[in-house]
């Protein structure tokens, strides 16, 4: 059996992919908080679960996310 899990591991400057009121060129803190979850907590939780079950994984990230996590 094969399983694929897609993880939106991305970082953003003004707004994330989730935005109700985003104004181009202006910072949307609510939207950024949605995107920030991935690098602050989400990815580490996902990696721990994969490790607990001995699952090997790979993922793609954008450059800003990699810069912020220092990996």
PDB file of C-alpha atoms in Angstrom:
ATOM      1  CA  UNK A   1       0.000   0.000   0.000  1.00  0.00           C
ATOM      2  CA  UNK A   2       1.171   3.545  -0.710  1.00  0.00           C
ATOM      3  CA  UNK A   3      -0.058   6.693   0.975  1.00  0.00           C
ATOM      4  CA  UNK A   4       0.589  10.282   0.000  1.00  0.00           C
ATOM      5  CA  UNK A   5       0.094  13.148   2.423  1.00  0.00           C
ATOM      6  CA  UNK A   6       0.255  16.698   1.120  1.00  0.00           C
ATOM      7  CA  UNK A   7       1.465  19.226   3.666  1.00  0.00           C
ATOM      8  CA  UNK A   8       1.172  22.948   2.892  1.00  0.00           C
ATOM      9  CA  UNK A   9       4.541  23.873   4.386  1.00  0.00           C
ATOM     10  CA  UNK A  10       4.982  27.423   3.163  1.00  0.00           C
ATOM     11  CA  UNK A  11       5.790  30.883   4.534  1.00  0.00           C
ATOM     12  CA  UNK A  12       4.425  34.211   3.394  1.00  0.00           C
ATOM     13  CA  UNK A  13       5.224  37.932   3.624  1.00  0.00           C
ATOM     14  CA  UNK A  14       1.881  39.837   3.561  1.00  0.00           C
ATOM     15  CA  UNK A  15      -0.766  37.135   3.571  1.00  0.00           C
ATOM     16  CA  UNK A  16      -1.050  33.360   3.318  1.00  0.00           C
ATOM     17  CA  UNK A  17      -3.131  31.345   0.881  1.00  0.00           C
ATOM     18  CA  UNK A  18      -6.031  31.716   3.356  1.00  0.00           C
ATOM     19  CA  UNK A  19      -7.388  35.255   3.423  1.00  0.00           C
ATOM     20  CA  UNK A  20     -10.853  36.756   3.637  1.00  0.00           C
ATOM     21  CA  UNK A  21      -9.940  40.432   3.638  1.00  0.00           C
ATOM     22  CA  UNK A  22      -6.502  40.495   2.073  1.00  0.00           C
ATOM     23  CA  UNK A  23      -5.528  43.799   0.507  1.00  0.00           C
ATOM     24  CA  UNK A  24      -2.658  43.569  -1.973  1.00  0.00           C
ATOM     25  CA  UNK A  25       0.537  45.027  -0.519  1.00  0.00           C
ATOM     26  CA  UNK A  26      -0.793  45.236   3.062  1.00  0.00           C
ATOM     27  CA  UNK A  27       0.052  42.851   5.889  1.00  0.00           C
ATOM     28  CA  UNK A  28      -2.864  40.615   6.969  1.00  0.00           C
ATOM     29  CA  UNK A  29      -1.937  39.270  10.437  1.00  0.00           C
ATOM     30  CA  UNK A  30      -4.911  36.896  10.635  1.00  0.00           C
ATOM     31  CA  UNK A  31      -3.962  35.337   7.330  1.00  0.00           C
ATOM     32  CA  UNK A  32      -0.287  35.117   8.316  1.00  0.00           C
ATOM     33  CA  UNK A  33      -1.168  33.348  11.584  1.00  0.00           C
ATOM     34  CA  UNK A  34      -2.810  30.603   9.505  1.00  0.00           C
ATOM     35  CA  UNK A  35       0.343  30.179   7.410  1.00  0.00           C
ATOM     36  CA  UNK A  36       2.710  30.461  10.391  1.00  0.00           C
ATOM     37  CA  UNK A  37       1.255  27.377  12.067  1.00  0.00           C
ATOM     38  CA  UNK A  38       3.172  25.124   9.668  1.00  0.00           C
ATOM     39  CA  UNK A  39       6.684  26.228  10.589  1.00  0.00           C
ATOM     40  CA  UNK A  40       5.998  27.050  14.236  1.00  0.00           C
ATOM     41  CA  UNK A  41       4.217  23.843  15.250  1.00  0.00           C
ATOM     42  CA  UNK A  42       2.576  21.821  12.496  1.00  0.00           C
ATOM     43  CA  UNK A  43       5.623  20.443  10.708  1.00  0.00           C
ATOM     44  CA  UNK A  44       7.304  19.399  13.952  1.00  0.00           C
ATOM     45  CA  UNK A  45       4.178  17.526  15.045  1.00  0.00           C
ATOM     46  CA  UNK A  46       3.933  15.837  11.657  1.00  0.00           C
ATOM     47  CA  UNK A  47       7.597  14.787  11.766  1.00  0.00           C
ATOM     48  CA  UNK A  48       7.150  13.332  15.266  1.00  0.00           C
ATOM     49  CA  UNK A  49       4.149  11.252  14.156  1.00  0.00           C
ATOM     50  CA  UNK A  50       6.030   9.967  11.115  1.00  0.00           C
ATOM     51  CA  UNK A  51       9.005   9.098  13.322  1.00  0.00           C
ATOM     52  CA  UNK A  52       6.787   7.323  15.872  1.00  0.00           C
ATOM     53  CA  UNK A  53       5.489   5.030  13.136  1.00  0.00           C
ATOM     54  CA  UNK A  54       8.814   4.651  11.318  1.00  0.00           C
ATOM     55  CA  UNK A  55       7.486   6.251   8.146  1.00  0.00           C
ATOM     56  CA  UNK A  56      10.013   7.732   5.742  1.00  0.00           C
ATOM     57  CA  UNK A  57       8.881  10.947   4.095  1.00  0.00           C
ATOM     58  CA  UNK A  58       9.987  13.804   1.910  1.00  0.00           C
ATOM     59  CA  UNK A  59       8.431  17.185   1.297  1.00  0.00           C
ATOM     60  CA  UNK A  60       8.925  20.366  -0.621  1.00  0.00           C
ATOM     61  CA  UNK A  61       9.079  23.765   1.011  1.00  0.00           C
ATOM     62  CA  UNK A  62       9.468  27.292  -0.218  1.00  0.00           C
ATOM     63  CA  UNK A  63      12.683  29.215   0.487  1.00  0.00           C
ATOM     64  CA  UNK A  64      11.195  31.515   3.124  1.00  0.00           C
ATOM     65  CA  UNK A  65      10.022  28.569   5.199  1.00  0.00           C
ATOM     66  CA  UNK A  66      13.441  26.950   5.002  1.00  0.00           C
ATOM     67  CA  UNK A  67      15.093  30.213   6.033  1.00  0.00           C
ATOM     68  CA  UNK A  68      12.802  30.629   9.043  1.00  0.00           C
ATOM     69  CA  UNK A  69      13.270  27.100  10.364  1.00  0.00           C
ATOM     70  CA  UNK A  70      17.030  27.169   9.799  1.00  0.00           C
ATOM     71  CA  UNK A  71      17.005  23.771   8.079  1.00  0.00           C
TER      72      UNK A  71
END
